Amino acid sequence: MKPGEELPPLSIPVTRTLIVSGAVASRDYQDVHHDAEAARAKGSPDLFMNILTTNGLVGRYITDHFGPRARLRKVAIRLGAPNHPGDTLVLTGTVTGVDGGTAQVRVVGANGLGHHVTGTVTVTVPADDGHLPADEGHEGEGA
Amino acid sequence: MTGRQDRVRDEAARSDDLYARLRRFEGRPAATAGVGKDPVNLPMIRHWCEAMGDDHPAYRGPDAVAPPTMLQAWTMGGLSGHTDRSPDYDALFALLDGAGYTSVVATDCEQEYLRPLRPGDRITFDAVIESVSDRKTTKLGTGHFVTTRMDVHAGGRLAGTHRFRILKYAPARAGGRPPRAEPPRRPRPVINRDNAGFWDGVAAHTLLIQRCTGCGRLRLPWLPGCVDCGAQEWDTVEAGGAGTVHSYVVMHHPPFPAFDPPYAVALVELAEGVRMVSNVVGVAYDEVRIGMPVRLEFLRVDEELELPVFRAGVAAEGSVATGGGEG
């Protein structure tokens, strides 16, 4: 991994099933994440994904790419356009910094409305011998 | 003074008063000695991984750890609700609800994972109200951002930190907006009689600098007359394409539709001596430097818009003929 490296994009269909199962798996029972009528009554055109699911998907995108030894150190995300059913979330990532076995990756998740999520992930990938070259003390330069 | 001005003034005073009351909650606890309703456990980990489509091997088997991004999930109140929230947090929400900011949406989540969570770990947490913003108007509506910071402990040891920001707001309009069919587009240039020639040049992949035929002074952006001699007659010279970064800023906030912050906005000095505001491409936003050599190229933004931009990391003295890369 090196700065400037671009991760292959990951497309995730935003289904009602994904939104509802993500909300339930994260124990978030806000009605706007499972009840379309309630969401409309609150001014949204449909139900929408909760932030915990987005967080989980961003983490999965990074560890899918960096492999079975990858370990998440920090995930910092900001939400923009909502993820409604029928849309597609396309996650892209760019390595912005590398320090030993630790990389900072800038992640953007776009849907049909614009940027659903932007964020920065710090991930450590131990060397082949399992040693963590950057186990402690490597704080990023800020997200 | 009109009635309308009175109303505006009253509203502003009420808003200032509310903000002063909201700010008193900064630094107060949001949750004290909260306890996770379930210890970290394999079924909840598996349900999470199924929902996310996450098949990372570390989250399975006898030595499984929890996906770090589940951090907040272990602290959630679930259907039976939160029993750990502080009276201060409830009072802050009651104050916002009472002011009409009844809706809530999460906007930011920043987590740091210090130790992996393993099945059997008992979760406890403490949270503080870190900040309450002044009144902000967003696409969703007007409201206040509330930021909390939580320390999550497993077996009494700090396992992770979780900063969470929500917007408590009054919806801009009830009933919702239909989703926009297309992603946002970059703003269109305002083209008029005085600058149409510049944009004609861009369309032909040339960057045209205005030249006063009275005194010979070059000018960019285009203007109706010369700022030196006042002459209104002019012709153009084509920029060779070489330039250097004279200055730059990095845009973090606010985000504009079709732009993805952070990004660098540069003032590029052309070899001809005039300067223009543009984007630097081919280099990360935080690697743009004053004095960096750059080269003109044209970026196709969408089917109807092309923009002159400047690429870093190419020979500044390259031949003119290769300058117009197809962005």
Tab-separated table of C-alpha atoms in Angstrom:
chain	number	residue	atom	x	y	z
A	1	MET	CA	0.000	0.000	0.000
A	2	LYS	CA	1.242	3.455	-0.830
A	3	PRO	CA	-0.114	6.988	-0.835
A	4	GLY	CA	-2.258	7.728	-3.856
A	5	GLU	CA	-3.270	4.078	-4.281
A	6	GLU	CA	-6.927	3.846	-5.215
A	7	LEU	CA	-9.048	1.014	-3.909
A	8	PRO	CA	-11.378	-0.739	-6.347
A	9	PRO	CA	-14.929	0.558	-5.901
A	10	LEU	CA	-17.553	-1.516	-4.093
A	11	SER	CA	-21.174	-1.202	-5.231
A	12	ILE	CA	-23.831	-2.037	-2.673
A	13	PRO	CA	-27.507	-2.100	-3.687
A	14	VAL	CA	-29.451	-0.183	-1.044
A	15	THR	CA	-32.430	-2.470	-0.438
A	16	ARG	CA	-35.109	-2.238	2.213
A	17	THR	CA	-33.735	-5.505	3.538
A	18	LEU	CA	-30.252	-4.043	3.962
A	19	ILE	CA	-31.562	-0.897	5.656
A	20	VAL	CA	-33.841	-2.789	8.044
A	21	SER	CA	-31.438	-5.631	8.835
A	22	GLY	CA	-28.627	-3.133	9.423
A	23	ALA	CA	-30.817	-1.086	11.762
A	24	VAL	CA	-31.894	-4.162	13.716
A	25	ALA	CA	-28.369	-5.632	13.871
A	26	SER	CA	-27.194	-2.314	15.306
A	27	ARG	CA	-30.180	-2.236	17.738
A	28	ASP	CA	-31.401	1.046	16.256
A	29	TYR	CA	-35.193	0.995	16.314
A	30	GLN	CA	-35.773	4.597	15.214
A	31	ASP	CA	-38.882	4.241	13.056
A	32	VAL	CA	-37.379	6.148	10.105
A	33	HIS	CA	-35.069	3.153	9.529
A	34	HIS	CA	-37.808	0.511	9.185
A	35	ASP	CA	-41.194	2.236	8.710
A	36	ALA	CA	-41.658	4.091	5.416
A	37	GLU	CA	-44.934	5.691	6.531
A	38	ALA	CA	-43.337	7.067	9.683
A	39	ALA	CA	-40.375	8.326	7.654
A	40	ARG	CA	-42.711	10.185	5.274
A	41	ALA	CA	-44.597	11.726	8.178
A	42	LYS	CA	-41.263	13.149	9.334
A	43	GLY	CA	-40.472	14.740	5.984
A	44	SER	CA	-38.384	12.022	4.321
A	45	PRO	CA	-39.521	10.510	1.002
A	46	ASP	CA	-38.866	6.981	2.298
A	47	LEU	CA	-37.059	5.123	5.054
A	48	PHE	CA	-33.298	5.613	5.096
A	49	MET	CA	-30.141	3.844	6.291
A	50	ASN	CA	-28.901	4.523	9.822
A	51	ILE	CA	-25.401	5.802	10.507
A	52	LEU	CA	-24.316	2.594	12.259
A	53	THR	CA	-24.962	0.574	9.094
A	54	THR	CA	-23.031	3.068	7.003
A	55	ASN	CA	-20.200	2.819	9.536
A	56	GLY	CA	-20.268	-0.974	9.276
A	57	LEU	CA	-20.240	-0.889	5.474
A	58	VAL	CA	-17.287	1.528	5.416
A	59	GLY	CA	-15.379	-0.768	7.782
A	60	ARG	CA	-16.221	-3.801	5.656
A	61	TYR	CA	-15.059	-2.013	2.486
A	62	ILE	CA	-11.651	-1.385	4.030
A	63	THR	CA	-11.087	-4.841	5.527
A	64	ASP	CA	-12.407	-6.545	2.366
A	65	HIS	CA	-9.644	-4.771	0.478
A	66	PHE	CA	-6.768	-5.057	2.952
A	67	GLY	CA	-7.442	-8.704	3.718
A	68	PRO	CA	-7.926	-11.076	6.625
A	69	ARG	CA	-5.206	-9.572	8.852
A	70	ALA	CA	-6.433	-5.999	8.469
A	71	ARG	CA	-7.471	-4.384	11.735
A	72	LEU	CA	-9.470	-1.179	11.937
A	73	ARG	CA	-7.988	1.459	14.217
A	74	LYS	CA	-10.194	4.469	13.543
A	75	VAL	CA	-13.283	5.139	11.475
A	76	ALA	CA	-14.503	8.733	11.179
A	77	ILE	CA	-17.448	9.376	8.896
A	78	ARG	CA	-19.757	12.236	7.995
A	79	LEU	CA	-23.128	11.652	6.405
A	80	GLY	CA	-24.538	13.718	3.558
A	81	ALA	CA	-27.288	12.574	1.191
A	82	PRO	CA	-29.495	9.833	2.664
A	83	ASN	CA	-29.461	6.212	1.471
A	84	HIS	CA	-33.007	5.391	0.377
A	85	PRO	CA	-34.225	2.015	-0.942
A	86	GLY	CA	-33.632	1.493	-4.651
A	87	ASP	CA	-30.430	3.491	-4.706
A	88	THR	CA	-26.900	2.118	-5.078
A	89	LEU	CA	-24.061	3.037	-2.754
A	90	VAL	CA	-20.680	3.084	-4.496
A	91	LEU	CA	-17.761	3.168	-2.084
A	92	THR	CA	-14.381	4.389	-3.305
A	93	GLY	CA	-11.184	4.875	-1.373
A	94	THR	CA	-7.775	6.491	-1.727
A	95	VAL	CA	-4.760	5.808	0.454
A	96	THR	CA	-3.711	9.223	1.746
A	97	GLY	CA	-0.903	8.229	4.091
A	98	VAL	CA	1.164	5.210	5.131
A	99	ASP	CA	3.210	4.829	8.294
A	100	GLY	CA	4.760	1.405	8.683
A	101	GLY	CA	1.900	-1.069	8.529
A	102	THR	CA	-0.744	1.553	9.135
A	103	ALA	CA	-2.579	3.304	6.332
A	104	GLN	CA	-4.999	6.193	6.247
A	105	VAL	CA	-7.692	5.827	3.640
A	106	ARG	CA	-10.094	8.506	2.528
A	107	VAL	CA	-13.457	6.950	1.710
A	108	VAL	CA	-16.328	8.400	-0.289
A	109	GLY	CA	-19.666	6.653	-0.663
A	110	ALA	CA	-21.788	8.116	-3.444
A	111	ASN	CA	-25.395	7.398	-4.309
A	112	GLY	CA	-27.844	8.851	-6.807
A	113	LEU	CA	-28.325	11.941	-4.652
A	114	GLY	CA	-24.659	12.777	-4.144
A	115	HIS	CA	-22.228	11.884	-1.414
A	116	HIS	CA	-23.883	9.717	1.201
A	117	VAL	CA	-20.737	9.418	3.284
A	118	THR	CA	-17.239	10.866	3.381
A	119	GLY	CA	-14.684	9.768	5.892
A	120	THR	CA	-11.254	8.618	6.890
A	121	VAL	CA	-10.280	5.151	8.056
A	122	THR	CA	-7.041	4.185	9.778
A	123	VAL	CA	-6.229	0.518	9.271
A	124	THR	CA	-3.268	-1.594	10.339
A	125	VAL	CA	-2.113	-4.546	8.283
A	126	PRO	CA	0.477	-6.620	10.166
A	127	ALA	CA	3.470	-7.962	8.263
A	128	ASP	CA	3.474	-11.620	7.215
A	129	ASP	CA	4.998	-12.730	10.525
A	130	GLY	CA	2.009	-11.323	12.379
A	131	HIS	CA	4.078	-8.546	13.921
A	132	LEU	CA	2.277	-5.243	14.175
A	133	PRO	CA	4.826	-2.666	13.049
A	134	ALA	CA	2.570	0.182	14.030
A	135	ASP	CA	0.751	-1.316	16.985
A	136	GLU	CA	0.992	1.689	19.237
A	137	GLY	CA	1.572	5.357	19.025
A	138	HIS	CA	0.788	5.968	15.398
A	139	GLU	CA	-1.848	8.590	15.461
A	140	GLY	CA	-2.928	9.987	12.137
A	141	GLU	CA	-2.499	13.601	11.224
A	142	GLY	CA	-6.167	14.237	11.815
A	143	ALA	CA	-9.145	13.360	9.730
B	1	MET	CA	-39.754	50.145	12.855
B	2	THR	CA	-42.185	47.780	11.140
B	3	GLY	CA	-43.930	44.859	12.722
B	4	ARG	CA	-41.893	42.516	10.612
B	5	GLN	CA	-38.615	43.975	11.847
B	6	ASP	CA	-39.901	43.654	15.405
B	7	ARG	CA	-40.687	40.028	14.847
B	8	VAL	CA	-37.273	39.342	13.332
B	9	ARG	CA	-35.596	41.088	16.257
B	10	ASP	CA	-37.691	39.153	18.798
B	11	GLU	CA	-36.907	35.885	17.104
B	12	ALA	CA	-33.187	36.632	17.056
B	13	ALA	CA	-33.267	37.532	20.747
B	14	ARG	CA	-35.107	34.324	21.588
B	15	SER	CA	-32.584	32.359	19.549
B	16	ASP	CA	-29.643	33.990	21.345
B	17	ASP	CA	-31.306	33.284	24.677
B	18	LEU	CA	-31.907	29.656	23.725
B	19	TYR	CA	-28.315	29.233	22.576
B	20	ALA	CA	-27.041	30.613	25.876
B	21	ARG	CA	-29.201	28.091	27.719
B	22	LEU	CA	-28.116	25.240	25.421
B	23	ARG	CA	-24.431	26.016	25.903
B	24	ARG	CA	-24.742	25.545	29.653
B	25	PHE	CA	-24.991	21.811	28.952
B	26	GLU	CA	-21.519	21.665	27.417
B	27	GLY	CA	-19.237	19.550	29.571
B	28	ARG	CA	-22.079	17.916	31.443
B	29	PRO	CA	-22.543	14.134	31.418
B	30	ALA	CA	-24.735	12.539	28.754
B	31	ALA	CA	-24.508	9.100	30.343
B	32	THR	CA	-22.826	7.951	33.518
B	33	ALA	CA	-21.825	4.358	34.249
B	34	GLY	CA	-24.039	3.047	31.474
B	35	VAL	CA	-24.126	-0.720	31.089
B	36	GLY	CA	-24.439	-2.577	27.800
B	37	LYS	CA	-27.645	-4.588	27.804
B	38	ASP	CA	-25.835	-7.668	26.486
B	39	PRO	CA	-22.222	-8.675	26.887
B	40	VAL	CA	-20.316	-8.940	23.619
B	41	ASN	CA	-21.645	-12.142	22.058
B	42	LEU	CA	-21.355	-14.272	18.924
B	43	PRO	CA	-25.019	-14.174	17.849
B	44	MET	CA	-25.100	-10.369	17.700
B	45	ILE	CA	-21.741	-10.374	15.893
B	46	ARG	CA	-23.082	-12.878	13.369
B	47	HIS	CA	-26.286	-10.915	12.808
B	48	TRP	CA	-24.231	-7.772	12.212
B	49	CYS	CA	-21.904	-9.530	9.747
B	50	GLU	CA	-24.891	-10.991	7.880
B	51	ALA	CA	-26.504	-7.571	7.556
B	52	MET	CA	-23.274	-5.884	6.416
B	53	GLY	CA	-22.218	-8.725	4.123
B	54	ASP	CA	-18.948	-8.805	6.069
B	55	ASP	CA	-17.142	-12.178	5.957
B	56	HIS	CA	-13.891	-11.064	7.613
B	57	PRO	CA	-12.462	-14.222	9.240
B	58	ALA	CA	-11.510	-12.375	12.449
B	59	TYR	CA	-15.200	-12.053	13.289
B	60	ARG	CA	-15.839	-15.835	13.187
B	61	GLY	CA	-14.738	-18.971	15.001
B	62	PRO	CA	-13.510	-19.705	18.500
B	63	ASP	CA	-11.169	-16.685	18.653
B	64	ALA	CA	-13.670	-14.258	17.146
B	65	VAL	CA	-13.500	-10.557	17.916
B	66	ALA	CA	-16.382	-8.182	17.316
B	67	PRO	CA	-16.234	-5.961	14.235
B	68	PRO	CA	-14.783	-2.741	15.646
B	69	THR	CA	-17.497	-0.705	13.913
B	70	MET	CA	-20.049	-2.424	16.221
B	71	LEU	CA	-18.698	-0.276	19.082
B	72	GLN	CA	-21.840	1.834	19.407
B	73	ALA	CA	-24.187	-1.135	18.920
B	74	TRP	CA	-23.147	-2.589	22.306
B	75	THR	CA	-24.303	0.633	24.003
B	76	MET	CA	-27.685	0.939	22.297
B	77	GLY	CA	-30.888	1.017	24.333
B	78	GLY	CA	-32.859	-1.045	21.810
B	79	LEU	CA	-36.641	-1.285	21.901
B	80	SER	CA	-36.763	-0.963	25.656
B	81	GLY	CA	-34.949	2.352	25.431
B	82	HIS	CA	-32.060	3.976	27.218
B	83	THR	CA	-31.999	3.764	30.974
B	84	ASP	CA	-28.552	5.301	31.268
B	85	ARG	CA	-29.072	8.795	29.939
B	86	SER	CA	-28.306	11.591	32.331
B	87	PRO	CA	-30.918	14.094	33.517
B	88	ASP	CA	-28.793	16.745	31.771
B	89	TYR	CA	-29.073	14.979	28.422
B	90	ASP	CA	-32.841	14.612	28.833
B	91	ALA	CA	-33.134	18.281	29.812
B	92	LEU	CA	-31.100	19.382	26.780
B	93	PHE	CA	-33.367	17.383	24.481
B	94	ALA	CA	-36.489	18.712	26.195
B	95	LEU	CA	-35.225	22.259	25.674
B	96	LEU	CA	-34.614	21.613	21.964
B	97	ASP	CA	-37.960	19.846	21.542
B	98	GLY	CA	-39.704	22.748	23.254
B	99	ALA	CA	-38.074	25.200	20.839
B	100	GLY	CA	-39.518	23.244	17.903
B	101	TYR	CA	-36.383	21.271	17.026
B	102	THR	CA	-38.178	17.955	17.287
B	103	SER	CA	-36.484	15.899	14.572
B	104	VAL	CA	-33.111	14.250	14.916
B	105	VAL	CA	-30.599	12.970	12.411
B	106	ALA	CA	-27.086	11.610	12.987
B	107	THR	CA	-24.427	13.408	10.970
B	108	ASP	CA	-20.988	12.331	12.229
B	109	CYS	CA	-19.446	9.319	13.916
B	110	GLU	CA	-15.780	9.202	14.840
B	111	GLN	CA	-14.533	6.050	16.510
B	112	GLU	CA	-11.136	4.933	17.714
B	113	TYR	CA	-10.588	1.309	18.587
B	114	LEU	CA	-8.014	0.699	21.299
B	115	ARG	CA	-8.634	-2.963	22.157
B	116	PRO	CA	-10.642	-5.637	20.356
B	117	LEU	CA	-13.941	-6.625	21.933
B	118	ARG	CA	-14.375	-10.367	22.510
B	119	PRO	CA	-17.395	-12.512	23.358
B	120	GLY	CA	-18.042	-12.320	27.071
B	121	ASP	CA	-16.737	-8.762	27.476
B	122	ARG	CA	-19.055	-6.711	29.683
B	123	ILE	CA	-19.573	-3.224	28.265
B	124	THR	CA	-19.811	-0.069	30.332
B	125	PHE	CA	-19.749	3.497	29.063
B	126	ASP	CA	-19.615	7.126	30.081
B	127	ALA	CA	-20.470	10.011	27.809
B	128	VAL	CA	-20.192	13.764	27.989
B	129	ILE	CA	-22.011	16.505	26.072
B	130	GLU	CA	-18.993	17.932	24.279
B	131	SER	CA	-20.585	20.830	22.420
B	132	VAL	CA	-23.836	22.355	21.257
B	133	SER	CA	-23.613	24.477	18.117
B	134	ASP	CA	-25.265	27.794	17.525
B	135	ARG	CA	-28.324	27.729	15.316
B	136	LYS	CA	-27.512	26.302	11.877
B	137	THR	CA	-29.604	26.133	8.758
B	138	THR	CA	-29.124	22.978	6.695
B	139	LYS	CA	-30.914	21.378	3.778
B	140	LEU	CA	-33.013	19.411	6.267
B	141	GLY	CA	-34.014	22.429	8.285
B	142	THR	CA	-32.798	24.722	11.044
B	143	GLY	CA	-31.459	23.368	14.296
B	144	HIS	CA	-28.535	22.788	16.611
B	145	PHE	CA	-25.762	20.191	16.355
B	146	VAL	CA	-25.135	18.264	19.570
B	147	THR	CA	-21.820	16.445	19.900
B	148	THR	CA	-21.246	13.790	22.527
B	149	ARG	CA	-18.104	11.857	23.307
B	150	MET	CA	-18.318	8.404	24.821
B	151	ASP	CA	-15.675	6.189	26.392
B	152	VAL	CA	-16.535	2.518	26.005
B	153	HIS	CA	-15.015	0.096	28.504
B	154	ALA	CA	-14.811	-3.689	28.366
B	155	GLY	CA	-14.180	-5.407	31.666
B	156	GLY	CA	-13.355	-2.010	33.132
B	157	ARG	CA	-10.626	-1.193	30.545
B	158	LEU	CA	-11.002	1.470	27.892
B	159	ALA	CA	-11.722	-0.323	24.609
B	160	GLY	CA	-12.738	2.530	22.348
B	161	THR	CA	-13.915	6.098	22.026
B	162	HIS	CA	-16.957	7.235	20.124
B	163	ARG	CA	-17.704	10.820	19.156
B	164	PHE	CA	-21.206	11.238	17.788
B	165	ARG	CA	-22.888	14.289	16.320
B	166	ILE	CA	-26.577	14.705	15.715
B	167	LEU	CA	-28.657	17.551	14.359
B	168	LYS	CA	-31.790	18.360	16.355
B	169	TYR	CA	-33.854	20.332	13.862
B	170	ALA	CA	-37.198	21.636	12.751
B	171	PRO	CA	-37.891	20.064	9.347
B	172	ALA	CA	-37.675	22.575	6.473
B	173	ARG	CA	-40.906	21.262	4.989
B	174	ALA	CA	-43.210	18.479	5.931
B	175	GLY	CA	-44.091	15.833	3.389
B	176	GLY	CA	-40.580	15.489	2.076
B	177	ARG	CA	-38.972	16.242	-1.205
B	178	PRO	CA	-38.912	13.819	-4.076
B	179	PRO	CA	-35.431	12.374	-4.439
B	180	ARG	CA	-33.404	14.170	-7.110
B	181	ALA	CA	-32.903	12.009	-10.117
B	182	GLU	CA	-29.398	13.232	-10.940
B	183	PRO	CA	-26.284	13.861	-8.913
B	184	PRO	CA	-25.479	17.528	-8.316
B	185	ARG	CA	-23.563	19.322	-11.069
B	186	ARG	CA	-20.778	21.831	-10.787
B	187	PRO	CA	-22.003	25.417	-11.098
B	188	ARG	CA	-22.156	26.803	-14.628
B	189	PRO	CA	-19.937	29.766	-15.523
B	190	VAL	CA	-21.760	33.043	-16.055
B	191	ILE	CA	-20.998	33.868	-19.676
B	192	ASN	CA	-21.646	37.355	-20.977
B	193	ARG	CA	-20.479	39.701	-23.736
B	194	ASP	CA	-17.346	40.598	-21.813
B	195	ASN	CA	-16.039	37.072	-21.262
B	196	ALA	CA	-17.647	34.937	-23.989
B	197	GLY	CA	-14.330	34.832	-25.880
B	198	PHE	CA	-12.608	33.249	-22.900
B	199	TRP	CA	-15.128	30.383	-22.777
B	200	ASP	CA	-15.013	29.973	-26.563
B	201	GLY	CA	-11.278	29.487	-26.073
B	202	VAL	CA	-11.819	26.892	-23.359
B	203	ALA	CA	-14.193	25.002	-25.660
B	204	ALA	CA	-11.358	24.918	-28.234
B	205	HIS	CA	-8.841	23.836	-25.557
B	206	THR	CA	-6.999	27.121	-25.527
B	207	LEU	CA	-6.587	29.464	-22.587
B	208	LEU	CA	-6.882	32.989	-23.971
B	209	ILE	CA	-5.443	35.929	-22.079
B	210	GLN	CA	-6.789	39.385	-22.918
B	211	ARG	CA	-4.216	41.923	-24.106
B	212	CYS	CA	-4.828	45.669	-24.167
B	213	THR	CA	-4.018	46.959	-27.632
B	214	GLY	CA	-3.450	50.391	-26.105
B	215	CYS	CA	-0.647	49.598	-23.672
B	216	GLY	CA	-0.054	45.881	-24.132
B	217	ARG	CA	-0.999	44.903	-20.572
B	218	LEU	CA	-2.221	41.305	-20.167
B	219	ARG	CA	-5.334	40.675	-18.087
B	220	LEU	CA	-7.130	37.647	-16.689
B	221	PRO	CA	-9.982	37.335	-15.883
B	222	TRP	CA	-11.368	39.222	-18.840
B	223	LEU	CA	-12.605	42.768	-18.343
B	224	PRO	CA	-14.273	45.318	-20.636
B	225	GLY	CA	-11.376	47.781	-20.387
B	226	CYS	CA	-7.765	48.170	-19.343
B	227	VAL	CA	-7.197	48.967	-15.670
B	228	ASP	CA	-3.921	50.717	-16.554
B	229	CYS	CA	-4.685	52.951	-19.556
B	230	GLY	CA	-8.464	52.684	-19.797
B	231	ALA	CA	-8.443	51.593	-23.420
B	232	GLN	CA	-11.373	49.402	-24.428
B	233	GLU	CA	-9.688	47.762	-27.417
B	234	TRP	CA	-8.073	44.380	-26.928
B	235	ASP	CA	-6.917	41.202	-28.567
B	236	THR	CA	-5.843	37.878	-27.097
B	237	VAL	CA	-2.737	35.785	-26.636
B	238	GLU	CA	-2.872	32.062	-26.052
B	239	ALA	CA	-1.355	30.886	-22.787
B	240	GLY	CA	1.536	28.484	-23.257
B	241	GLY	CA	0.200	26.312	-20.455
B	242	ALA	CA	3.060	26.527	-17.951
B	243	GLY	CA	2.416	27.955	-14.517
B	244	THR	CA	3.266	27.778	-10.841
B	245	VAL	CA	1.115	27.686	-7.735
B	246	HIS	CA	1.227	31.261	-6.441
B	247	SER	CA	-1.023	30.531	-3.449
B	248	TYR	CA	-3.737	28.109	-2.423
B	249	VAL	CA	-6.359	27.298	0.187
B	250	VAL	CA	-7.814	23.937	1.173
B	251	MET	CA	-11.601	23.837	1.370
B	252	HIS	CA	-12.926	21.685	4.213
B	253	HIS	CA	-16.265	23.297	4.981
B	254	PRO	CA	-18.930	23.993	4.007
B	255	PRO	CA	-19.469	21.236	1.440
B	256	PHE	CA	-21.061	22.373	-1.812
B	257	PRO	CA	-23.025	20.048	-4.072
B	258	ALA	CA	-20.777	18.328	-6.632
B	259	PHE	CA	-17.617	19.134	-4.665
B	260	ASP	CA	-15.898	16.647	-2.417
B	261	PRO	CA	-14.011	18.380	0.403
B	262	PRO	CA	-11.229	18.617	1.301
B	263	TYR	CA	-9.856	19.958	-1.958
B	264	ALA	CA	-7.304	22.577	-2.901
B	265	VAL	CA	-8.211	25.809	-4.661
B	266	ALA	CA	-5.114	27.370	-6.165
B	267	LEU	CA	-4.148	30.767	-7.487
B	268	VAL	CA	-1.946	29.788	-10.412
B	269	GLU	CA	0.504	32.235	-11.905
B	270	LEU	CA	0.879	31.599	-15.619
B	271	ALA	CA	4.263	31.917	-17.292
B	272	GLU	CA	2.814	34.991	-19.023
B	273	GLY	CA	2.526	36.693	-15.617
B	274	VAL	CA	-1.231	36.737	-15.063
B	275	ARG	CA	-2.928	34.679	-12.363
B	276	MET	CA	-6.115	32.654	-12.269
B	277	VAL	CA	-8.060	30.658	-9.706
B	278	SER	CA	-8.373	26.989	-10.580
B	279	ASN	CA	-7.979	23.460	-9.296
B	280	VAL	CA	-4.704	21.554	-9.106
B	281	VAL	CA	-5.134	17.953	-10.212
B	282	GLY	CA	-2.844	14.952	-10.057
B	283	VAL	CA	-1.805	15.615	-6.454
B	284	ALA	CA	-3.487	15.172	-3.078
B	285	TYR	CA	-5.084	18.290	-1.603
B	286	ASP	CA	-2.521	18.361	1.204
B	287	GLU	CA	0.440	18.080	-1.130
B	288	VAL	CA	-0.189	21.274	-3.069
B	289	ARG	CA	2.641	23.727	-2.367
B	290	ILE	CA	3.420	27.317	-3.238
B	291	GLY	CA	5.855	27.400	-6.133
B	292	MET	CA	4.826	23.974	-7.405
B	293	PRO	CA	5.126	23.821	-11.211
B	294	VAL	CA	1.844	22.995	-12.915
B	295	ARG	CA	0.653	22.599	-16.473
B	296	LEU	CA	-2.634	23.574	-18.070
B	297	GLU	CA	-5.087	20.940	-19.130
B	298	PHE	CA	-8.818	20.806	-19.686
B	299	LEU	CA	-11.123	18.841	-17.423
B	300	ARG	CA	-14.405	17.563	-18.793
B	301	VAL	CA	-16.782	17.994	-15.857
B	302	ASP	CA	-19.928	16.764	-17.580
B	303	GLU	CA	-21.375	16.568	-21.072
B	304	GLU	CA	-21.632	20.354	-21.424
B	305	LEU	CA	-18.900	21.794	-19.214
B	306	GLU	CA	-15.131	21.807	-19.562
B	307	LEU	CA	-12.835	23.743	-17.261
B	308	PRO	CA	-9.174	24.749	-17.425
B	309	VAL	CA	-7.311	23.081	-14.552
B	310	PHE	CA	-3.644	22.618	-13.734
B	311	ARG	CA	-1.827	19.337	-13.358
B	312	ALA	CA	1.051	18.962	-10.959
B	313	GLY	CA	3.895	16.528	-11.397
B	314	VAL	CA	4.543	17.089	-15.086
B	315	ALA	CA	7.514	18.863	-16.629
B	316	ALA	CA	6.803	22.568	-16.492
B	317	GLU	CA	8.785	23.175	-19.681
B	318	GLY	CA	6.907	20.658	-21.817
B	319	SER	CA	5.937	21.503	-25.342
B	320	VAL	CA	2.796	23.485	-25.918
B	321	ALA	CA	1.453	20.899	-28.325
B	322	THR	CA	1.012	18.324	-25.559
B	323	GLY	CA	-0.627	20.705	-23.127
B	324	GLY	CA	-4.271	20.012	-23.800
B	325	GLY	CA	-4.787	16.613	-22.221
B	326	GLU	CA	-8.255	15.159	-22.481
B	327	GLY	CA	-9.160	15.333	-18.766
